[in-house]
mmCIF file of C-alpha atoms in Angstrom:
data_model
loop_
_atom_site.group_PDB
_atom_site.id
_atom_site.type_symbol
_atom_site.label_atom_id
_atom_site.label_comp_id
_atom_site.label_asym_id
_atom_site.label_seq_id
_atom_site.Cartn_x
_atom_site.Cartn_y
_atom_site.Cartn_z
ATOM 1 C CA MET A 23 21.198 3.237 -31.884
ATOM 2 C CA PRO A 24 19.395 1.675 -28.904
ATOM 3 C CA HIS A 25 21.579 0.998 -25.909
ATOM 4 C CA ARG A 26 22.483 -2.679 -25.379
ATOM 5 C CA LEU A 27 22.469 -4.112 -21.884
ATOM 6 C CA LEU A 28 25.341 -6.084 -20.439
ATOM 7 C CA THR A 29 23.447 -8.491 -18.186
ATOM 8 C CA LEU A 30 25.020 -9.692 -14.967
ATOM 9 C CA ALA A 31 24.253 -13.123 -13.614
ATOM 10 C CA LEU A 32 22.611 -13.442 -10.214
ATOM 11 C CA PRO A 33 22.657 -16.433 -7.871
ATOM 12 C CA CYS A 34 20.385 -19.253 -9.008
ATOM 13 C CA ALA A 35 17.952 -18.972 -6.122
ATOM 14 C CA LEU A 36 17.070 -15.310 -5.771
ATOM 15 C CA ALA A 37 15.807 -14.335 -2.337
ATOM 16 C CA LEU A 38 12.781 -12.494 -3.624
ATOM 17 C CA ALA A 39 10.194 -13.239 -0.991
ATOM 18 C CA ALA A 40 9.785 -9.528 -0.293
ATOM 19 C CA CYS A 41 7.958 -9.221 -3.603
ATOM 20 C CA GLU A 42 4.967 -11.460 -3.066
ATOM 21 C CA ARG A 43 1.745 -9.840 -4.318
ATOM 22 C CA GLN A 44 -0.591 -8.353 -1.732
ATOM 23 C CA PRO A 45 -4.107 -8.202 -3.217
ATOM 24 C CA GLU A 46 -6.454 -5.270 -2.851
ATOM 25 C CA PRO A 47 -10.040 -6.554 -3.186
ATOM 26 C CA PRO A 48 -11.423 -5.267 -6.510
ATOM 27 C CA PRO A 49 -14.948 -3.872 -6.786
ATOM 28 C CA PRO A 50 -17.467 -6.166 -8.469
ATOM 29 C CA ALA A 51 -17.392 -5.739 -12.246
ATOM 30 C CA PRO A 52 -20.620 -4.539 -13.864
ATOM 31 C CA ALA A 53 -22.290 -6.802 -16.365
ATOM 32 C CA ALA A 54 -21.170 -6.257 -19.949
ATOM 33 C CA SER A 55 -23.690 -4.513 -22.145
ATOM 34 C CA SER A 56 -25.070 -6.718 -24.915
ATOM 35 C CA SER A 57 -25.418 -3.611 -27.071
ATOM 36 C CA ALA A 58 -21.752 -2.605 -26.776
ATOM 37 C CA PRO A 59 -20.174 -2.281 -30.235
ATOM 38 C CA VAL A 60 -17.508 -4.788 -31.258
ATOM 39 C CA LEU A 61 -14.327 -2.951 -32.214
ATOM 40 C CA THR A 62 -12.586 -3.623 -35.512
ATOM 41 C CA ARG A 63 -9.259 -2.667 -37.012
ATOM 42 C CA GLN A 64 -10.934 -0.096 -39.237
ATOM 43 C CA SER A 65 -12.921 1.499 -36.415
ATOM 44 C CA ILE A 66 -9.808 1.876 -34.234
ATOM 45 C CA ASP A 67 -7.374 3.103 -36.898
ATOM 46 C CA SER A 68 -9.891 5.687 -38.147
ATOM 47 C CA ALA A 69 -11.154 6.703 -34.708
ATOM 48 C CA GLY A 70 -11.280 10.337 -33.740
ATOM 49 C CA PHE A 71 -11.533 11.753 -30.252
ATOM 50 C CA GLU A 72 -14.095 10.073 -28.000
ATOM 51 C CA ALA A 73 -14.779 10.818 -24.363
ATOM 52 C CA ALA A 74 -13.405 8.063 -22.159
ATOM 53 C CA PRO A 75 -15.900 5.384 -21.065
ATOM 54 C CA ALA A 76 -17.516 5.921 -17.678
ATOM 55 C CA SER A 77 -15.597 4.450 -14.753
ATOM 56 C CA GLY A 78 -16.297 0.723 -14.537
ATOM 57 C CA SER A 79 -17.778 0.559 -18.042
ATOM 58 C CA GLN A 80 -17.247 -2.691 -19.938
ATOM 59 C CA ALA A 81 -17.849 -1.047 -23.326
ATOM 60 C CA ARG A 82 -14.603 -0.620 -25.265
ATOM 61 C CA SER A 83 -13.920 2.684 -27.001
ATOM 62 C CA ALA A 84 -12.223 2.760 -30.412
ATOM 63 C CA GLY A 85 -10.838 6.240 -29.766
ATOM 64 C CA LEU A 86 -9.468 5.262 -26.367
ATOM 65 C CA ALA A 87 -7.916 2.067 -27.773
ATOM 66 C CA ARG A 88 -6.141 4.171 -30.408
ATOM 67 C CA ALA A 89 -5.012 6.657 -27.765
ATOM 68 C CA GLN A 90 -3.675 3.830 -25.547
ATOM 69 C CA VAL A 91 -1.516 2.495 -28.378
ATOM 70 C CA LEU A 92 -0.220 5.995 -29.186
ATOM 71 C CA LEU A 93 0.578 6.565 -25.508
ATOM 72 C CA ASP A 94 2.447 3.253 -25.418
ATOM 73 C CA ARG A 95 4.473 4.220 -28.487
ATOM 74 C CA ALA A 96 5.216 7.627 -26.954
ATOM 75 C CA ARG A 97 6.499 5.645 -23.925
ATOM 76 C CA PHE A 98 3.784 6.840 -21.565
ATOM 77 C CA SER A 99 2.575 3.350 -20.813
ATOM 78 C CA PRO A 100 -1.144 2.876 -20.055
ATOM 79 C CA GLY A 101 -0.393 -0.672 -18.935
ATOM 80 C CA VAL A 102 -2.703 -3.071 -20.775
ATOM 81 C CA VAL A 103 -4.172 -1.874 -24.096
ATOM 82 C CA ASP A 104 -7.860 -2.754 -23.820
ATOM 83 C CA GLY A 105 -10.004 0.171 -24.995
ATOM 84 C CA LEU A 106 -11.485 0.421 -21.490
ATOM 85 C CA GLY A 107 -9.200 2.871 -19.749
ATOM 86 C CA GLY A 108 -8.965 3.014 -15.987
ATOM 87 C CA GLU A 109 -6.509 4.501 -13.499
ATOM 88 C CA ASN A 110 -3.341 3.435 -15.341
ATOM 89 C CA THR A 111 -4.564 5.054 -18.558
ATOM 90 C CA ARG A 112 -5.596 8.180 -16.638
ATOM 91 C CA GLN A 113 -2.139 8.423 -15.073
ATOM 92 C CA ALA A 114 -0.433 7.932 -18.459
ATOM 93 C CA ILE A 115 -2.592 10.666 -19.994
ATOM 94 C CA LEU A 116 -1.772 12.989 -17.082
ATOM 95 C CA ALA A 117 1.967 12.373 -17.455
ATOM 96 C CA PHE A 118 1.730 12.953 -21.229
ATOM 97 C CA GLN A 119 -0.203 16.187 -20.687
ATOM 98 C CA GLU A 120 2.349 17.469 -18.181
ATOM 99 C CA ALA A 121 5.260 16.610 -20.492
ATOM 100 C CA ASN A 122 3.569 18.388 -23.411
ATOM 101 C CA GLU A 123 2.354 21.474 -21.503
ATOM 102 C CA LEU A 124 -1.309 20.589 -21.989
ATOM 103 C CA ASN A 125 -4.117 21.116 -19.501
ATOM 104 C CA ALA A 126 -3.171 18.406 -16.993
ATOM 105 C CA THR A 127 -6.431 16.730 -15.961
ATOM 106 C CA GLY A 128 -5.734 13.057 -16.631
ATOM 107 C CA GLU A 129 -8.792 12.986 -18.896
ATOM 108 C CA LEU A 130 -8.513 12.308 -22.614
ATOM 109 C CA ASP A 131 -9.679 15.503 -24.296
ATOM 110 C CA GLN A 132 -9.581 16.795 -27.858
ATOM 111 C CA ALA A 133 -6.291 18.685 -27.407
ATOM 112 C CA THR A 134 -4.542 15.638 -25.917
ATOM 113 C CA PHE A 135 -5.881 13.308 -28.600
ATOM 114 C CA ASP A 136 -4.804 15.734 -31.325
ATOM 115 C CA ARG A 137 -1.288 15.988 -29.838
ATOM 116 C CA LEU A 138 -0.971 12.197 -29.744
ATOM 117 C CA VAL A 139 -2.111 11.853 -33.357
ATOM 118 C CA SER A 140 -0.009 14.754 -34.664
ATOM 119 C CA GLY A 141 3.081 13.235 -33.056
ATOM 120 C CA ASP A 142 2.449 9.764 -34.468
ATOM 121 C CA GLY A 143 0.424 9.321 -37.647
ATOM 122 C CA GLN A 144 1.008 5.571 -37.965
ATOM 123 C CA PRO A 145 -1.891 3.093 -37.588
ATOM 124 C CA ALA A 146 -2.570 1.837 -34.081
ATOM 125 C CA LEU A 147 -2.966 -1.755 -35.268
ATOM 126 C CA THR A 148 -0.847 -3.940 -37.507
ATOM 127 C CA ASP A 149 -0.602 -7.452 -38.993
ATOM 128 C CA HIS A 150 1.286 -10.294 -37.383
ATOM 129 C CA THR A 151 1.744 -13.569 -39.229
ATOM 130 C CA LEU A 152 1.919 -16.450 -36.805
ATOM 131 C CA THR A 153 5.028 -18.615 -36.960
ATOM 132 C CA ALA A 154 5.759 -22.087 -35.674
ATOM 133 C CA GLU A 155 7.887 -20.437 -32.984
ATOM 134 C CA ASP A 156 4.888 -18.380 -31.789
ATOM 135 C CA LEU A 157 2.966 -21.588 -31.230
ATOM 136 C CA ALA A 158 5.745 -23.866 -29.965
ATOM 137 C CA GLY A 159 5.552 -22.959 -26.301
ATOM 138 C CA PRO A 160 6.321 -24.438 -23.894
ATOM 139 C CA PHE A 161 2.853 -23.864 -22.467
ATOM 140 C CA VAL A 162 1.308 -25.107 -19.228
ATOM 141 C CA ASP A 163 -2.328 -26.108 -18.802
ATOM 142 C CA ALA A 164 -2.889 -23.788 -15.854
ATOM 143 C CA ILE A 165 -0.992 -21.886 -13.181
ATOM 144 C CA PRO A 166 -1.868 -23.127 -9.672
ATOM 145 C CA GLU A 167 -3.075 -20.542 -7.188
ATOM 146 C CA ASP A 168 -0.997 -21.873 -4.291
ATOM 147 C CA MET A 169 2.779 -21.676 -3.963
ATOM 148 C CA GLU A 170 3.202 -25.409 -3.437
ATOM 149 C CA GLY A 171 1.462 -26.051 -6.728
ATOM 150 C CA LYS A 172 3.603 -23.455 -8.487
ATOM 151 C CA ALA A 173 6.760 -25.060 -7.051
ATOM 152 C CA GLU A 174 5.846 -28.375 -8.684
ATOM 153 C CA LEU A 175 5.956 -26.916 -12.202
ATOM 154 C CA GLU A 176 9.126 -27.141 -14.302
ATOM 155 C CA THR A 177 8.378 -23.732 -15.790
ATOM 156 C CA LEU A 178 5.906 -20.937 -15.099
ATOM 157 C CA ALA A 179 5.256 -20.523 -18.811
ATOM 158 C CA TYR A 180 2.305 -18.977 -20.607
ATOM 159 C CA THR A 181 -0.869 -21.037 -20.626
ATOM 160 C CA SER A 182 -1.612 -20.551 -24.349
ATOM 161 C CA PRO A 183 -0.344 -18.863 -27.521
ATOM 162 C CA GLN A 184 -3.088 -16.272 -27.026
ATOM 163 C CA GLU A 185 -1.716 -15.283 -23.616
ATOM 164 C CA ALA A 186 1.819 -15.055 -25.029
ATOM 165 C CA LEU A 187 0.707 -12.961 -27.995
ATOM 166 C CA ALA A 188 -1.456 -10.636 -25.891
ATOM 167 C CA GLU A 189 1.522 -9.903 -23.636
ATOM 168 C CA ARG A 190 3.924 -9.535 -26.572
ATOM 169 C CA PHE A 191 1.680 -6.834 -28.037
ATOM 170 C CA HIS A 192 0.773 -5.257 -24.665
ATOM 171 C CA MET A 193 -2.888 -6.236 -24.982
ATOM 172 C CA ASP A 194 -5.686 -7.579 -22.867
ATOM 173 C CA GLN A 195 -6.229 -11.195 -23.980
ATOM 174 C CA ASP A 196 -9.981 -10.713 -24.436
ATOM 175 C CA PHE A 197 -9.286 -7.650 -26.593
ATOM 176 C CA LEU A 198 -6.920 -9.696 -28.785
ATOM 177 C CA THR A 199 -9.654 -12.315 -29.227
ATOM 178 C CA GLU A 200 -12.275 -9.665 -30.006
ATOM 179 C CA LEU A 201 -10.096 -8.165 -32.744
ATOM 180 C CA ASN A 202 -9.583 -11.640 -34.245
ATOM 181 C CA PRO A 203 -12.969 -13.377 -33.851
ATOM 182 C CA ASN A 204 -12.351 -15.974 -36.559
ATOM 183 C CA ALA A 205 -8.681 -16.685 -35.821
ATOM 184 C CA ARG A 206 -7.647 -20.323 -35.323
ATOM 185 C CA PHE A 207 -4.150 -19.331 -34.132
ATOM 186 C CA VAL A 208 -2.274 -21.648 -36.472
ATOM 187 C CA ALA A 209 1.068 -21.127 -38.227
ATOM 188 C CA GLY A 210 0.819 -18.970 -41.336
ATOM 189 C CA GLU A 211 -2.342 -17.191 -40.200
ATOM 190 C CA THR A 212 -2.276 -13.377 -40.065
ATOM 191 C CA ILE A 213 -3.871 -11.710 -37.051
ATOM 192 C CA THR A 214 -4.444 -8.094 -35.990
ATOM 193 C CA VAL A 215 -2.418 -6.801 -33.039
ATOM 194 C CA ALA A 216 -1.516 -3.496 -31.414
ATOM 195 C CA ALA A 217 1.477 -1.765 -33.026
ATOM 196 C CA VAL A 218 3.302 -1.020 -29.780
ATOM 197 C CA SER A 219 6.689 0.374 -28.738
ATOM 198 C CA PRO A 220 9.936 -1.591 -29.261
ATOM 199 C CA GLN A 221 11.603 -3.568 -26.478
ATOM 200 C CA GLU A 222 14.396 -1.033 -25.981
ATOM 201 C CA LEU A 223 14.374 2.653 -25.121
ATOM 202 C CA PRO A 224 16.075 5.077 -27.537
ATOM 203 C CA GLU A 225 18.822 5.932 -25.036
ATOM 204 C CA ALA A 226 20.474 4.402 -21.999
ATOM 205 C CA VAL A 227 18.732 5.011 -18.679
ATOM 206 C CA ALA A 228 20.821 7.096 -16.280
ATOM 207 C CA ARG A 229 18.299 7.656 -13.474
ATOM 208 C CA ILE A 230 15.082 6.002 -12.289
ATOM 209 C CA GLU A 231 12.521 7.794 -10.133
ATOM 210 C CA ILE A 232 9.818 5.788 -8.349
ATOM 211 C CA ASP A 233 6.868 7.838 -7.156
ATOM 212 C CA LYS A 234 5.037 5.936 -4.420
ATOM 213 C CA ALA A 235 2.088 8.346 -4.279
ATOM 214 C CA ASP A 236 1.642 8.363 -8.056
ATOM 215 C CA LYS A 237 2.255 4.582 -8.352
ATOM 216 C CA SER A 238 4.630 5.159 -11.232
ATOM 217 C CA LEU A 239 8.212 4.765 -12.411
ATOM 218 C CA ARG A 240 9.984 7.298 -14.624
ATOM 219 C CA ALA A 241 13.226 6.598 -16.493
ATOM 220 C CA PHE A 242 15.520 9.485 -17.477
ATOM 221 C CA ALA A 243 18.425 9.877 -19.887
ATOM 222 C CA GLU A 244 21.817 11.313 -18.903
ATOM 223 C CA ASN A 245 20.721 14.803 -20.037
ATOM 224 C CA GLY A 246 17.574 14.645 -17.879
ATOM 225 C CA ASP A 247 15.113 13.918 -20.678
ATOM 226 C CA LEU A 248 12.201 11.668 -19.722
ATOM 227 C CA LEU A 249 12.580 8.367 -21.605
ATOM 228 C CA ALA A 250 9.595 6.421 -20.265
ATOM 229 C CA TYR A 251 6.705 6.495 -17.827
ATOM 230 C CA TYR A 252 5.321 3.216 -16.434
ATOM 231 C CA PRO A 253 2.459 2.428 -14.030
ATOM 232 C CA ALA A 254 3.632 0.397 -11.045
ATOM 233 C CA SER A 255 2.521 -1.490 -7.946
ATOM 234 C CA ILE A 256 4.681 -0.242 -5.089
ATOM 235 C CA GLY A 257 4.671 -1.564 -1.531
ATOM 236 C CA SER A 258 1.752 -1.733 0.902
ATOM 237 C CA ALA A 259 0.719 -0.335 4.280
ATOM 238 C CA GLU A 260 2.134 -3.401 6.055
ATOM 239 C CA MET A 261 5.315 -3.590 3.967
ATOM 240 C CA PRO A 262 6.004 -0.151 2.500
ATOM 241 C CA SER A 263 8.448 0.221 -0.313
ATOM 242 C CA LEU A 264 11.917 1.629 0.077
ATOM 243 C CA SER A 265 12.797 5.280 0.555
ATOM 244 C CA GLY A 266 15.807 7.305 -0.459
ATOM 245 C CA GLU A 267 18.513 6.585 -3.019
ATOM 246 C CA MET A 268 20.121 3.336 -4.179
ATOM 247 C CA THR A 269 21.460 1.840 -7.385
ATOM 248 C CA VAL A 270 20.808 -0.990 -9.816
ATOM 249 C CA ARG A 271 23.036 -3.893 -8.807
ATOM 250 C CA ALA A 272 22.322 -6.386 -11.613
ATOM 251 C CA VAL A 273 19.709 -7.557 -14.114
ATOM 252 C CA ALA A 274 18.408 -11.122 -14.312
ATOM 253 C CA PRO A 275 16.203 -12.175 -17.232
ATOM 254 C CA HIS A 276 14.016 -15.222 -16.525
ATOM 255 C CA PRO A 277 14.514 -15.206 -12.743
ATOM 256 C CA ASN A 278 13.371 -17.912 -10.413
ATOM 257 C CA TYR A 279 11.656 -16.952 -7.159
ATOM 258 C CA THR A 280 12.425 -18.019 -3.613
ATOM 259 C CA TYR A 281 9.225 -18.130 -1.591
ATOM 260 C CA ASP A 282 10.250 -17.589 2.016
ATOM 261 C CA PRO A 283 7.171 -17.443 4.288
ATOM 262 C CA SER A 284 9.231 -16.087 7.187
ATOM 263 C CA ARG A 285 9.519 -12.777 5.301
ATOM 264 C CA LEU A 286 5.804 -12.396 4.589
ATOM 265 C CA THR A 287 2.816 -11.241 6.604
ATOM 266 C CA ASN A 288 0.251 -13.377 4.736
ATOM 267 C CA ALA A 289 2.286 -16.519 4.158
ATOM 268 C CA GLU A 290 1.031 -19.878 2.921
ATOM 269 C CA GLY A 291 2.563 -22.613 5.068
ATOM 270 C CA ASP A 292 6.055 -22.516 6.547
ATOM 271 C CA GLU A 293 8.178 -24.203 3.848
ATOM 272 C CA THR A 294 10.668 -22.286 1.709
ATOM 273 C CA LEU A 295 9.970 -23.046 -1.962
ATOM 274 C CA ILE A 296 11.776 -22.368 -5.257
ATOM 275 C CA ILE A 297 9.449 -21.284 -8.073
ATOM 276 C CA GLN A 298 10.972 -21.882 -11.507
ATOM 277 C CA PRO A 299 11.389 -19.131 -14.139
ATOM 278 C CA GLY A 300 8.737 -18.079 -16.617
ATOM 279 C CA PRO A 301 6.530 -15.087 -17.392
ATOM 280 C CA ASN A 302 3.912 -16.392 -14.932
ATOM 281 C CA ASN A 303 6.498 -16.607 -12.149
ATOM 282 C CA PRO A 304 5.529 -14.352 -9.186
ATOM 283 C CA VAL A 305 8.212 -11.849 -10.246
ATOM 284 C CA GLY A 306 7.472 -12.178 -13.943
ATOM 285 C CA ALA A 307 9.905 -12.228 -16.819
ATOM 286 C CA VAL A 308 12.767 -10.080 -15.502
ATOM 287 C CA TRP A 309 14.315 -8.934 -12.212
ATOM 288 C CA ILE A 310 16.251 -5.658 -11.803
ATOM 289 C CA ASP A 311 18.185 -6.104 -8.570
ATOM 290 C CA LEU A 312 18.584 -3.076 -6.293
ATOM 291 C CA SER A 313 21.347 -2.333 -3.821
ATOM 292 C CA LYS A 314 19.193 -3.376 -0.861
ATOM 293 C CA ASP A 315 18.993 -7.143 -0.441
ATOM 294 C CA THR A 316 15.788 -8.867 -1.646
ATOM 295 C CA TYR A 317 14.391 -5.679 -3.234
ATOM 296 C CA GLY A 318 14.049 -5.038 -6.940
ATOM 297 C CA ILE A 319 12.022 -3.869 -9.912
ATOM 298 C CA HIS A 320 10.352 -6.756 -11.695
ATOM 299 C CA GLY A 321 7.538 -8.046 -13.902
ATOM 300 C CA THR A 322 4.247 -9.708 -13.057
ATOM 301 C CA PRO A 323 2.103 -12.645 -14.163
ATOM 302 C CA GLU A 324 -1.000 -10.405 -13.955
ATOM 303 C CA PRO A 325 -0.475 -7.248 -16.038
ATOM 304 C CA SER A 326 -4.036 -6.005 -15.640
ATOM 305 C CA GLU A 327 -3.502 -5.744 -11.858
ATOM 306 C CA ILE A 328 -0.606 -3.277 -12.006
ATOM 307 C CA GLY A 329 -1.483 -0.277 -9.855
ATOM 308 C CA LYS A 330 -4.529 -2.102 -8.480
ATOM 309 C CA THR A 331 -2.715 -4.421 -6.046
ATOM 310 C CA PHE A 332 0.062 -3.902 -3.537
ATOM 311 C CA SER A 333 3.476 -5.549 -3.416
ATOM 312 C CA SER A 334 5.504 -6.509 -0.368
ATOM 313 C CA GLY A 335 7.968 -3.693 -0.868
ATOM 314 C CA CYS A 336 9.229 -4.229 -4.409
ATOM 315 C CA VAL A 337 8.277 -2.337 -7.578
ATOM 316 C CA ARG A 338 6.139 -4.346 -9.984
ATOM 317 C CA LEU A 339 5.643 -3.455 -13.676
ATOM 318 C CA THR A 340 4.009 -5.266 -16.569
ATOM 319 C CA ASN A 341 6.412 -7.803 -18.063
ATOM 320 C CA TRP A 342 6.790 -5.726 -21.230
ATOM 321 C CA ASN A 343 7.577 -2.515 -19.336
ATOM 322 C CA ALA A 344 10.037 -4.382 -17.085
ATOM 323 C CA ARG A 345 11.764 -5.876 -20.142
ATOM 324 C CA GLN A 346 11.966 -2.500 -21.891
ATOM 325 C CA LEU A 347 13.499 -0.922 -18.810
ATOM 326 C CA ALA A 348 15.870 -3.850 -18.173
ATOM 327 C CA ASN A 349 17.129 -3.708 -21.763
ATOM 328 C CA SER A 350 18.261 -0.116 -21.205
ATOM 329 C CA VAL A 351 19.847 -0.131 -17.753
ATOM 330 C CA GLU A 352 23.244 -1.165 -16.453
ATOM 331 C CA PRO A 353 24.550 -1.768 -12.932
ATOM 332 C CA GLY A 354 25.203 1.532 -11.172
ATOM 333 C CA VAL A 355 22.130 3.378 -12.484
ATOM 334 C CA GLU A 356 20.696 5.616 -9.762
ATOM 335 C CA VAL A 357 17.263 4.702 -8.360
ATOM 336 C CA VAL A 358 15.400 7.242 -6.229
ATOM 337 C CA PHE A 359 12.215 6.557 -4.254
ATOM 338 C CA LEU A 360 10.074 9.682 -3.870
#
């Protein structure tokens, strides 16, 4: 049976300013090809091995989309399922290859694809029938860019049912829309989504290793078995992440965020602000507090940027990976920075 977490309450205003996102300028995206095929449920579920798209390609690959879902279910998270790949998918493939004694290149090859499929013969996509709860919100029209604007909101909720559903099923929002081109997103309607891993790991986490060079987090069981691999944003040159050993102190679902400009190198203004909870909060949907004040493992409002941006010392995961980890840890779990 999955391990159940006993959550400890944290003070209302968490001092989390050390975790403000530090952007790394992305390269300009190439124009999408008008001849790129539109992926369908049938093309993905029946896909065989395909070479990964060229770096920077905007053409989705059915075979890669299937492989991403299978990696997610094997708990080697590629981050966002989008059929495009990228560094997070490459790192997940590399970790899977190493764990399965395959040729460890980080590239999706026939042997790796075959191992993924042989270990999990279930379809990559599934049906989800929309409920009134899926569509009830609360939703906000938009998330302000500046901290003062964020502080004025009563909740940092999702901006639409589509954003909420994409995150629930670990998907890029555009990919969700592409798979459901005629969807109206109304109650009772059935849509196609990725059939991803559950919200809990199969065993309790006894040890967490954070690899700063690899930009990853690994969770281990008591017997040393690898339970999960997640891509992560970890520290920056100006504010490097922690080193050495510490422990989990507490877990806080739906945390608020204290924006303290005195702790930041690229601060906006000089006023301390409280940002209310919500999945689009700067620290996302969950906070795993570490035994060094103001540092933790947490979610993000921008899952596609994991591994592509820096943090101010904390460890940032996608909201779904942070939730999965938080649901399987307790205070006292060892955390080691490598």
